[in-house]
PDB file of C-alpha atoms and ligand atoms in Angstrom:
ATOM      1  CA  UNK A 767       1.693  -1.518 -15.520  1.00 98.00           C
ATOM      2  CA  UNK A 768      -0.073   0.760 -13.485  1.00 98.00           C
ATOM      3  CA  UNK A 769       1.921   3.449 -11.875  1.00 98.00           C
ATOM      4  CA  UNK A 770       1.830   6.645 -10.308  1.00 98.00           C
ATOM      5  CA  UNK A 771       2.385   9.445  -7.452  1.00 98.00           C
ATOM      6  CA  UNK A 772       1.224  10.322  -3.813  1.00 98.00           C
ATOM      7  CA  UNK A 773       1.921  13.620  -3.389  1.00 98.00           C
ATOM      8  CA  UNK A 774       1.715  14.859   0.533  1.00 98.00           C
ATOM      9  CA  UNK A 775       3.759  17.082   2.814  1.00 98.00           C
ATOM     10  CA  UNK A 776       5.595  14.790   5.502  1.00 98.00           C
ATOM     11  CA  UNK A 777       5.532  16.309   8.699  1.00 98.00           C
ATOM     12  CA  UNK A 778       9.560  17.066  10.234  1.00 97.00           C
ATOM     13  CA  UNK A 779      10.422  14.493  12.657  1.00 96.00           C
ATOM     14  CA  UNK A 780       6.870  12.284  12.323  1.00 97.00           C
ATOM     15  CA  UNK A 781       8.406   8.943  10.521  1.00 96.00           C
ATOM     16  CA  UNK A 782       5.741   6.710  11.237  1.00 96.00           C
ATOM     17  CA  UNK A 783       3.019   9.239  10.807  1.00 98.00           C
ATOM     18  CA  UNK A 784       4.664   9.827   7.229  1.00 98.00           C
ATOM     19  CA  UNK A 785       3.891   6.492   6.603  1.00 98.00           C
ATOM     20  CA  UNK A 786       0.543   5.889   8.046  1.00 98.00           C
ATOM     21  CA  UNK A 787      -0.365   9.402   6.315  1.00 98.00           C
ATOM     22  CA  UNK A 788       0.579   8.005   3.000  1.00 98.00           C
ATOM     23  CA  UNK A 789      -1.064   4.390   3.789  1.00 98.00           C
ATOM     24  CA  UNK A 790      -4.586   6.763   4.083  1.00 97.00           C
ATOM     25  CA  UNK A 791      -4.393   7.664   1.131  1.00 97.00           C
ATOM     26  CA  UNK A 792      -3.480   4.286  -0.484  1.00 97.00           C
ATOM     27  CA  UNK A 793      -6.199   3.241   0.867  1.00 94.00           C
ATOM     28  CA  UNK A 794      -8.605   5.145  -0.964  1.00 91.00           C
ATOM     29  CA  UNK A 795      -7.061   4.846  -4.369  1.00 94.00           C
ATOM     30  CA  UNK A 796      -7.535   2.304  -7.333  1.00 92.00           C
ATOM     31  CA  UNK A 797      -5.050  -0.835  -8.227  1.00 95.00           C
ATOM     32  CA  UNK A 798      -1.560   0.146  -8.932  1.00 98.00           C
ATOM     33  CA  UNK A 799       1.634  -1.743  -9.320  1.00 98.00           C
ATOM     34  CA  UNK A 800       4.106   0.708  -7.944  1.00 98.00           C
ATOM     35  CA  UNK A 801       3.725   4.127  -6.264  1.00 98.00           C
ATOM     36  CA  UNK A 802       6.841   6.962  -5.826  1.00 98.00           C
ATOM     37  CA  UNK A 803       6.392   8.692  -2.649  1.00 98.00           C
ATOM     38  CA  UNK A 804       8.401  12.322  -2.227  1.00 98.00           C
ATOM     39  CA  UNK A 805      12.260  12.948  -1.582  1.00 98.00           C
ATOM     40  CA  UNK A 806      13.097  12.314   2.729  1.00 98.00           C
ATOM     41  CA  UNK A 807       9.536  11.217   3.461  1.00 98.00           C
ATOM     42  CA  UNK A 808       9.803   9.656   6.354  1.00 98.00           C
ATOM     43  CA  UNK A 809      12.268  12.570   7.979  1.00 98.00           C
ATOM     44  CA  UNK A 810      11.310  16.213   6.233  1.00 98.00           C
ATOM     45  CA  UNK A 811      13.178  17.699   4.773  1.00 98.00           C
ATOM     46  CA  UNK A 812      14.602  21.552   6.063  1.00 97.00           C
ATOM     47  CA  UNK A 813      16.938  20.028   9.228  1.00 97.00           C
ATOM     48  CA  UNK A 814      18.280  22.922  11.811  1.00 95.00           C
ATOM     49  CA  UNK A 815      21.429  21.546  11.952  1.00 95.00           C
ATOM     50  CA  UNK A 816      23.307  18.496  11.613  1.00 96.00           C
ATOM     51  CA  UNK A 817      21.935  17.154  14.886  1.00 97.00           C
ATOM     52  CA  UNK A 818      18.503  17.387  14.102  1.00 97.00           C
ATOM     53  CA  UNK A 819      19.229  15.409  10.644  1.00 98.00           C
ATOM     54  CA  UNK A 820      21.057  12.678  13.029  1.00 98.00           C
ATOM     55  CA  UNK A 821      18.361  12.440  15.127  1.00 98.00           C
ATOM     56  CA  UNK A 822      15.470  12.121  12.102  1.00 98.00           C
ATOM     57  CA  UNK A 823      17.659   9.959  10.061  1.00 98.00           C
ATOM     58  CA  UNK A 824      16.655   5.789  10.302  1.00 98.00           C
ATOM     59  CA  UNK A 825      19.001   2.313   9.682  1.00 98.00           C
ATOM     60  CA  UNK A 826      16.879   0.907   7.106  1.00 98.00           C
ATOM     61  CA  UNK A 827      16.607  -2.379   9.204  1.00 97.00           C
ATOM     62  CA  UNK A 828      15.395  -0.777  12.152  1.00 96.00           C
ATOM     63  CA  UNK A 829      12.813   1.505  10.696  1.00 98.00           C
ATOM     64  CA  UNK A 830       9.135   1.622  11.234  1.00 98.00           C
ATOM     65  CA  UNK A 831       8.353   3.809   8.511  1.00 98.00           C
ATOM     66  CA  UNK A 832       9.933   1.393   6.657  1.00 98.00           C
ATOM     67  CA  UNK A 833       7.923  -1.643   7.863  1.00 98.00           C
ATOM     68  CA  UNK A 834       4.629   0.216   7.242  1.00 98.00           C
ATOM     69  CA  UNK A 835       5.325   0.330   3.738  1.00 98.00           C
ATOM     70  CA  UNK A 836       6.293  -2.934   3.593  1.00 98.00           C
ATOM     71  CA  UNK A 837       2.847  -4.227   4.879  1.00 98.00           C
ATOM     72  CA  UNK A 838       1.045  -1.683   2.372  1.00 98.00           C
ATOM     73  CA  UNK A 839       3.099  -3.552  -0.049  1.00 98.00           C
ATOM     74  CA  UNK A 840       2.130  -6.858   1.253  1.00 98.00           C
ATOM     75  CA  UNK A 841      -1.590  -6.127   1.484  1.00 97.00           C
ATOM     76  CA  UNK A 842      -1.878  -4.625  -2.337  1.00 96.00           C
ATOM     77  CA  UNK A 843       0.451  -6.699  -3.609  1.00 96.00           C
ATOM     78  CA  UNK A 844       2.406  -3.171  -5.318  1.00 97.00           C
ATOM     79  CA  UNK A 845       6.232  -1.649  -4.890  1.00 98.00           C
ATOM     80  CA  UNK A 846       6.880   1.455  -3.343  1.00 98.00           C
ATOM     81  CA  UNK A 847       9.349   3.968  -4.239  1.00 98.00           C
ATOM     82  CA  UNK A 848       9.912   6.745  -1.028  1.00 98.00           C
ATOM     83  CA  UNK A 849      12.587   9.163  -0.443  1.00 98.00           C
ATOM     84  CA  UNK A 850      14.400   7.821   2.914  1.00 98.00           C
ATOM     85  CA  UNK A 851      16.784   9.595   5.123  1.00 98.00           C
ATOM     86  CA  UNK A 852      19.426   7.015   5.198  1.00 98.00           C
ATOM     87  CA  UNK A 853      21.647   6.390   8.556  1.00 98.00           C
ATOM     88  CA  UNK A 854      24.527   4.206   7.977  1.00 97.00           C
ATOM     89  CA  UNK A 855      27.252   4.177  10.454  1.00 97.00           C
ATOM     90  CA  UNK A 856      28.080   8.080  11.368  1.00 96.00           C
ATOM     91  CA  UNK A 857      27.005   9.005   7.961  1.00 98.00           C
ATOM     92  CA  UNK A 858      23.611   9.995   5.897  1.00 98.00           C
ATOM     93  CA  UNK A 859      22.246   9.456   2.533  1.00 98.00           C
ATOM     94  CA  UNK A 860      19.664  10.958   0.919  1.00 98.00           C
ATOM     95  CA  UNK A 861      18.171   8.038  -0.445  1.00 98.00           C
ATOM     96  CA  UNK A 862      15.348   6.763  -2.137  1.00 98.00           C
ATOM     97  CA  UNK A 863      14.092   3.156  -1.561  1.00 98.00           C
ATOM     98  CA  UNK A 864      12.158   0.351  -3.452  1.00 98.00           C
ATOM     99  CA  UNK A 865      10.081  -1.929  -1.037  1.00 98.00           C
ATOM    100  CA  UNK A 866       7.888  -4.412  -1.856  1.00 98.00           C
ATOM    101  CA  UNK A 867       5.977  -7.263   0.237  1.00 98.00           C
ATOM    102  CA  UNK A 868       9.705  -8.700   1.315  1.00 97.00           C
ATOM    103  CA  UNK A 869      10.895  -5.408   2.477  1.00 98.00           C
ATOM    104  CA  UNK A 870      13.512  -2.953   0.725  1.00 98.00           C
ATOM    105  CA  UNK A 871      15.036  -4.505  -2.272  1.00 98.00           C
ATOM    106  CA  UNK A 872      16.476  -1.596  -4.245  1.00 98.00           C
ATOM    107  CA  UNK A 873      18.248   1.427  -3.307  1.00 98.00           C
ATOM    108  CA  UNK A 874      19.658   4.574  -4.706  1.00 98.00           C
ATOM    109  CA  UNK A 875      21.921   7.448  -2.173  1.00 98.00           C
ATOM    110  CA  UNK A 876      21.322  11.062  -4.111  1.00 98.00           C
ATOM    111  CA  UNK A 877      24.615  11.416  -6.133  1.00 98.00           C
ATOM    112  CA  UNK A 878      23.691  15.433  -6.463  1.00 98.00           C
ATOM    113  CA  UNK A 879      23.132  17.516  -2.945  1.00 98.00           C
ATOM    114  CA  UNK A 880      21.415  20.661  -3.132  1.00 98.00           C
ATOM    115  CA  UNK A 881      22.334  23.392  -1.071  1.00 96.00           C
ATOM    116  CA  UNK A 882      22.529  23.189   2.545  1.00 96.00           C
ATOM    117  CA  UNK A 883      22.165  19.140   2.078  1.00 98.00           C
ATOM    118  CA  UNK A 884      25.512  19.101   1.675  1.00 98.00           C
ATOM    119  CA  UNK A 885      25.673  20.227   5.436  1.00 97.00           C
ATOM    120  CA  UNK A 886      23.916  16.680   6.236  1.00 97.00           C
ATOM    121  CA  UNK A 887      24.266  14.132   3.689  1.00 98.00           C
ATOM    122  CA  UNK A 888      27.343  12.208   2.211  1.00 98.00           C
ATOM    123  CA  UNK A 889      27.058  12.157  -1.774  1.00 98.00           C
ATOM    124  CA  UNK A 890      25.792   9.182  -3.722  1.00 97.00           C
ATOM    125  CA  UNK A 891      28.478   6.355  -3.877  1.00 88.00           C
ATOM    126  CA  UNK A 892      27.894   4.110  -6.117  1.00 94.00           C
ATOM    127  CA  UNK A 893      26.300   4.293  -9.783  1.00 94.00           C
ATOM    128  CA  UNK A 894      22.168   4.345  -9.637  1.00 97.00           C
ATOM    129  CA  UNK A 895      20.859   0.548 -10.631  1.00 98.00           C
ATOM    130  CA  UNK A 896      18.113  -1.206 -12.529  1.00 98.00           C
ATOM    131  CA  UNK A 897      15.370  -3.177 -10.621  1.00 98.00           C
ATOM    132  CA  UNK A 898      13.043  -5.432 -12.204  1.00 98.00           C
ATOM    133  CA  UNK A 899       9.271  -5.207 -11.188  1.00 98.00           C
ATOM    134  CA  UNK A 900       8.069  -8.216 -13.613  1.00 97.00           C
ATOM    135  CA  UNK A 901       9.414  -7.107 -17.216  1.00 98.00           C
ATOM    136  CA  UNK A 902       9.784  -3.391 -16.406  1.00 98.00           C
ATOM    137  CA  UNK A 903      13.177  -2.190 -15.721  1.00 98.00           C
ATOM    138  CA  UNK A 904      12.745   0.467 -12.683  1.00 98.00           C
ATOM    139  CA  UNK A 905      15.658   3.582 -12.361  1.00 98.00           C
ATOM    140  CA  UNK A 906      15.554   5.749  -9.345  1.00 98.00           C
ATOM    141  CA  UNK A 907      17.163   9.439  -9.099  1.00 98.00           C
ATOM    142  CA  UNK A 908      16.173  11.900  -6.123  1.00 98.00           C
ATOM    143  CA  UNK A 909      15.394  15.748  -6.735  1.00 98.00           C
ATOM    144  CA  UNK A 910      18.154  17.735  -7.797  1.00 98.00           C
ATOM    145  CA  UNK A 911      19.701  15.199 -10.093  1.00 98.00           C
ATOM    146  CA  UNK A 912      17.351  16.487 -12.575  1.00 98.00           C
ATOM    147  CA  UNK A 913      19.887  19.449 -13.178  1.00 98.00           C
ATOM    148  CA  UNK A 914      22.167  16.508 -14.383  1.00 98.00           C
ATOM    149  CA  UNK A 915      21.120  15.271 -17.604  1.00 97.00           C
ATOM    150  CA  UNK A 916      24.675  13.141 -17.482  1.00 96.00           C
ATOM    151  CA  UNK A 917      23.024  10.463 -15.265  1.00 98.00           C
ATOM    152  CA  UNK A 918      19.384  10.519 -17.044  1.00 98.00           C
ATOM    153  CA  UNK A 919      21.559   8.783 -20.201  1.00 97.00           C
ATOM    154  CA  UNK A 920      23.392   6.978 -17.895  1.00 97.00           C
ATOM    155  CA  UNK A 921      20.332   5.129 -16.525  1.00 98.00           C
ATOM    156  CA  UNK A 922      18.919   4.797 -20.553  1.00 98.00           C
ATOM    157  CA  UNK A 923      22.362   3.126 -21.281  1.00 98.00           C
ATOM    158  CA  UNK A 924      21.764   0.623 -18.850  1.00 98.00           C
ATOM    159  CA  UNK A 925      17.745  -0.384 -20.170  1.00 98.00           C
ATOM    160  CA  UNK A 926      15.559   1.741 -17.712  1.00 98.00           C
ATOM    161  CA  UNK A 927      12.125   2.082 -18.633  1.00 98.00           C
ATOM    162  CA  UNK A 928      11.147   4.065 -16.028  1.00 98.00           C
ATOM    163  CA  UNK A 929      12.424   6.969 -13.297  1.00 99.00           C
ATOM    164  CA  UNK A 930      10.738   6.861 -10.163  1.00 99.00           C
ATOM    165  CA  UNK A 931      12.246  10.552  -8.981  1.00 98.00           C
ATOM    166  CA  UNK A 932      11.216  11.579  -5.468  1.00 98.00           C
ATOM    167  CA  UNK A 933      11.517  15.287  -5.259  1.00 98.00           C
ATOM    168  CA  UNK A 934      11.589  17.915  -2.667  1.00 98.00           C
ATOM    169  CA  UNK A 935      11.473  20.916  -5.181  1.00 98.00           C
ATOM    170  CA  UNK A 936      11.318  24.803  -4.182  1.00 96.00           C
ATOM    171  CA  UNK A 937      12.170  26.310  -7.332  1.00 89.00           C
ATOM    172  CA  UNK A 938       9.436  26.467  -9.757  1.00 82.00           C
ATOM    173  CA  UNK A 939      10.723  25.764 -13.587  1.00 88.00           C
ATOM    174  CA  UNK A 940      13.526  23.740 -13.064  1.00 95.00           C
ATOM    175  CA  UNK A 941      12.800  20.233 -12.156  1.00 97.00           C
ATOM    176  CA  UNK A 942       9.323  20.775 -13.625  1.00 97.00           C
ATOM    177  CA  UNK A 943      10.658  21.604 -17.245  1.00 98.00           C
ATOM    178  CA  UNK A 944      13.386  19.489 -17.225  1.00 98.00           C
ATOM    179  CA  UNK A 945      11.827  16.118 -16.590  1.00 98.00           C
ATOM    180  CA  UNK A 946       9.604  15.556 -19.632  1.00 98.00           C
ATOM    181  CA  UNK A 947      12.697  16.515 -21.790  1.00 98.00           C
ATOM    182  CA  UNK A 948      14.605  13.687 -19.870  1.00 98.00           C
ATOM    183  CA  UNK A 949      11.660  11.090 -20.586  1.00 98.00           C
ATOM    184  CA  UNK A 950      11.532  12.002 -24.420  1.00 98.00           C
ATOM    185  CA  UNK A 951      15.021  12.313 -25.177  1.00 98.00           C
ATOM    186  CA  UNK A 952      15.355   8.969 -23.534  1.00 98.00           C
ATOM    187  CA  UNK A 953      12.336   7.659 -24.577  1.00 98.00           C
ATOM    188  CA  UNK A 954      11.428   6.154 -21.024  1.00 98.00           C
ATOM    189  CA  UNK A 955       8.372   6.973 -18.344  1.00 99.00           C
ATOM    190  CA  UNK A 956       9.666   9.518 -15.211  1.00 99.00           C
ATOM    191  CA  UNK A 957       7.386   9.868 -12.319  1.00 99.00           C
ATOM    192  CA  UNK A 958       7.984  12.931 -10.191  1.00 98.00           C
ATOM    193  CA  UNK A 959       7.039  12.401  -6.972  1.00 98.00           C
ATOM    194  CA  UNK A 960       7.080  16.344  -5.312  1.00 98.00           C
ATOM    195  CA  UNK A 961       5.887  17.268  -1.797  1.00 98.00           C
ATOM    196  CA  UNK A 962       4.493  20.047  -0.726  1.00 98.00           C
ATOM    197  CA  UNK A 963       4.016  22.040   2.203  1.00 98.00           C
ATOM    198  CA  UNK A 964       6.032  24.754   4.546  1.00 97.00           C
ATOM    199  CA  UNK A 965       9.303  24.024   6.350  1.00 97.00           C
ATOM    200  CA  UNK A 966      10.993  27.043   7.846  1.00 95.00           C
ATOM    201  CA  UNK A 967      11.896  29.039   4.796  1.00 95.00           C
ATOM    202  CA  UNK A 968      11.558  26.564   2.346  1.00 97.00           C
ATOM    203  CA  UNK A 969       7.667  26.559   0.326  1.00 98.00           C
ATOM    204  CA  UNK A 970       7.614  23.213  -1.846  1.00 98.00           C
ATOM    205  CA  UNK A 971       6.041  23.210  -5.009  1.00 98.00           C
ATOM    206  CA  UNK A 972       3.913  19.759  -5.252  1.00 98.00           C
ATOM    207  CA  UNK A 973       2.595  19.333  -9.301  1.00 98.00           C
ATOM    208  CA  UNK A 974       4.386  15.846  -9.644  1.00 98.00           C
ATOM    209  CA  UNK A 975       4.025  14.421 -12.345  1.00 98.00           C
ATOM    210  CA  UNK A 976       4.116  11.399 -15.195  1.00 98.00           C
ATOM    211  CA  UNK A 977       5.859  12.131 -18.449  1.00 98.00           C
ATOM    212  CA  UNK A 978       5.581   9.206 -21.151  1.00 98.00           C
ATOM    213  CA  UNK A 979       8.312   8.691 -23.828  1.00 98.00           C
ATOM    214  CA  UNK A 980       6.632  10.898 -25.999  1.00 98.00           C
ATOM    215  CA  UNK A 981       7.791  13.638 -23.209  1.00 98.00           C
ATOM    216  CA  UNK A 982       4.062  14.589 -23.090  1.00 98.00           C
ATOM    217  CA  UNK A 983       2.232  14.669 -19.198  1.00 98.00           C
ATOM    218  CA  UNK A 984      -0.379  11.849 -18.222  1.00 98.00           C
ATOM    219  CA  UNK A 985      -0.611  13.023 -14.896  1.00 98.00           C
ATOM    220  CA  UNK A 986       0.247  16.413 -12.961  1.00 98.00           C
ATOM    221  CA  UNK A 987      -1.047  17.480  -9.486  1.00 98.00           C
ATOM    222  CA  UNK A 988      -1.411  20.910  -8.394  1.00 98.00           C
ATOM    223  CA  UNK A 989       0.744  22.734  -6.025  1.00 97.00           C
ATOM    224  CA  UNK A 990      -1.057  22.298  -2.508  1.00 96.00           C
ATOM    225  CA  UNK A 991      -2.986  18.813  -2.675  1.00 97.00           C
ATOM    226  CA  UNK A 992      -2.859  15.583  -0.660  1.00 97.00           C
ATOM    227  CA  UNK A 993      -2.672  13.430  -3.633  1.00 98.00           C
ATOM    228  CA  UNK A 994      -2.727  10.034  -5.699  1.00 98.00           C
ATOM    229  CA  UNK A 995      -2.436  10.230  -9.637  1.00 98.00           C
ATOM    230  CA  UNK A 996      -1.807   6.874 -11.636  1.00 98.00           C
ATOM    231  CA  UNK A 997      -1.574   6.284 -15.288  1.00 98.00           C
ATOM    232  CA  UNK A 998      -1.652   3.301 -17.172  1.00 98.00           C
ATOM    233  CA  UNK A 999       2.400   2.817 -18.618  1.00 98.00           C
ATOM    234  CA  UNK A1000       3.086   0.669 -21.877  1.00 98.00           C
ATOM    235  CA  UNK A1001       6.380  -0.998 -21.965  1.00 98.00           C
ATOM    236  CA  UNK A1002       6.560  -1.227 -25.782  1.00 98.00           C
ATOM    237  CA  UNK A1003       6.054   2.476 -25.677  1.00 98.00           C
ATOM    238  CA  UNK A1004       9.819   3.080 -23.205  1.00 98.00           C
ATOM    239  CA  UNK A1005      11.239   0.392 -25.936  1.00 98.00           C
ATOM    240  CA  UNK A1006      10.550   2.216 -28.593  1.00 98.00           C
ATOM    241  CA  UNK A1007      13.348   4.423 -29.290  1.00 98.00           C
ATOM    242  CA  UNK A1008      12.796   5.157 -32.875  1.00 97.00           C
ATOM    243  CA  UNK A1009      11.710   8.919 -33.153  1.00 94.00           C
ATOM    244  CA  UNK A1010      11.173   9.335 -37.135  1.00 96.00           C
ATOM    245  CA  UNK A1011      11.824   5.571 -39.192  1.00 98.00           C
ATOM    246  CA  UNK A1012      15.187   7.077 -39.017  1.00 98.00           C
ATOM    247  CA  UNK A1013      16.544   7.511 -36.084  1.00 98.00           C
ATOM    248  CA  UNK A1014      16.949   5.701 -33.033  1.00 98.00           C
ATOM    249  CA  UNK A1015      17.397   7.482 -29.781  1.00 97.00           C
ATOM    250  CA  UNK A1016      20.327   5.017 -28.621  1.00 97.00           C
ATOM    251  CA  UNK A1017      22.239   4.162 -31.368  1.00 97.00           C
ATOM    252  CA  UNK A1018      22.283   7.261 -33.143  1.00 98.00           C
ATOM    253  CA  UNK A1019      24.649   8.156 -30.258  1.00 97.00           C
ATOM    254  CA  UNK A1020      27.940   9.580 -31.257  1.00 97.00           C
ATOM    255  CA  UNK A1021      30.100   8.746 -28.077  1.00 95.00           C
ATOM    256  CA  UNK A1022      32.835   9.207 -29.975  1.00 95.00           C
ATOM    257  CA  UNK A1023      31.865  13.048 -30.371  1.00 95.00           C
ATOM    258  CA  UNK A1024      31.669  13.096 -26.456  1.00 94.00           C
ATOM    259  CA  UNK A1025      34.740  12.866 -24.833  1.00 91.00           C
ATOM    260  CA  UNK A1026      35.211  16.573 -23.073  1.00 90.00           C
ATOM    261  CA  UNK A1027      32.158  15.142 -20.704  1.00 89.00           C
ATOM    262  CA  UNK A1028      34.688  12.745 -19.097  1.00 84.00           C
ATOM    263  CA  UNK A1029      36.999  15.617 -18.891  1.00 83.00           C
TER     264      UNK A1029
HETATM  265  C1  ACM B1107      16.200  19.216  -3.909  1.00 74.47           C
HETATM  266  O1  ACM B1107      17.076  18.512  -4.409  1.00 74.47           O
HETATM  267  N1  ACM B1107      15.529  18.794  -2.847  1.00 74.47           N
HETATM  268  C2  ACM B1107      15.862  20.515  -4.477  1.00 74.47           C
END
């Protein structure tokens, strides 16, 4: 498949310019299959206070951002990953979202807040899922999980052959360095999706990125661009988990050996 990034800064409180911003830049880039859009795209991200975040958060069946997507979808026949700022009921998600030409049909709520998110957002409630976009086998984490590794494995154990990992990072070195160890120790494609930009204090730090299973970069962006990057993925190359005739990535596990991570 053909897969990639768009790496922009959404604007604070502009949903449906977020979308239309990113649907610009679609417009001018080559055939893909799926793009991963950055972590709260439609929203921003750095909220002053808990009414703000109320007030920029969006049902997922009312939202326009949402339905702007879903006709990019419709009119390049692709999927869309995009960071979402969930409403449901009184409470908020930092989610991430797959849409394609029928609307949203897969959906992961951030199991890991960072910092003041935990102000806003409710945690992650149920285990991230598989979707299937023809053969592949799609994950999705947002951001901060990547300080996690716990729920990389989780999402190898269950078949994923890709991460599409909307981010929102400010700290240079972390997510960055940790991803491409995640892809190669799992043996599975990750696409970063980071923004970047200025909100308030917080100075985002763009370079997303593509790691292959080899845990080498086919794509990285620099720090300040508007951007699309896509790479060409091969799914016998995420099935692959052999890493000398030897050893196999998966079964060479030693669960038993693991227990105090349950602890
Ligand atoms: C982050 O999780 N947005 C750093």
């Amino acid at each position: 498949m053909k897969a990639g990034f768009l790496q922009m800064a959404p604007v604070l409180g502009e949903s449906p310019n977020n979308a239309l911003k990113a649907g610009n830049l679609i417009e001018s880039a080559g055939e893909f299959d799926l793009i991963v859009l950055p972590e709260l795209a439609n929203s921003g991200y750095n909220f002053n206070g808990i009414d703000e975040a109320m007030e920029l958060s969006e049902n997922i069946s009312k939202s326009h951002f949402v339905d702007i997507l879903q006709e990019i979808c419709a009119e390049r026949k692709c999927h869309i990953v995009t960071g979402f700022c969930e409403r449901d009921g009184d409470r908020l998600f930092n989610s991430s979202l797959l849409i394609n030409e029928n609307g949203v049909v897969g959906k992961y709520r951030k199991i890991h807040l960072f910092n003041n998110e935990k102000d806003y957002f409710t945690p992650g409630d149920s285990q991230p899922e598989l979707y299937e976009i023809g053969e592949w086998k799609i994950g999705m984490l947002v951001c901060f999980d990547w300080a996690f590794f716990e729920i990389w494995r989780v999402l190898a154990l269950k078949g994923a052959d890709l991460i599409a990992h909307p981010a929102n990072l400010v700290v240079k070195g972390g997510g960055h360095a940790a991803v491409p160890v995640y892809a190669k120790t799992n043996s599975y494609y990750v696409i970063t999706s980071n923004r970047t930009g200025i909100e308030g204090d917080l100075h985002f730090t763009g370079e997303s990125l593509i790691a292959a299973p080899d845990g080498s970069l086919l794509a990285q962006a620099d720090s300040d661009s508007d951007v699309i990057q896509i790479a060409g993925l091969d799914l016998s190359k995420a099935r692959d988990k052999m890493i000398t005739p030897k050893n196999d990535l998966i079964a060479d596990r030693r669960p038993e050996m693991y227990g105090g991570l349950l602890d």
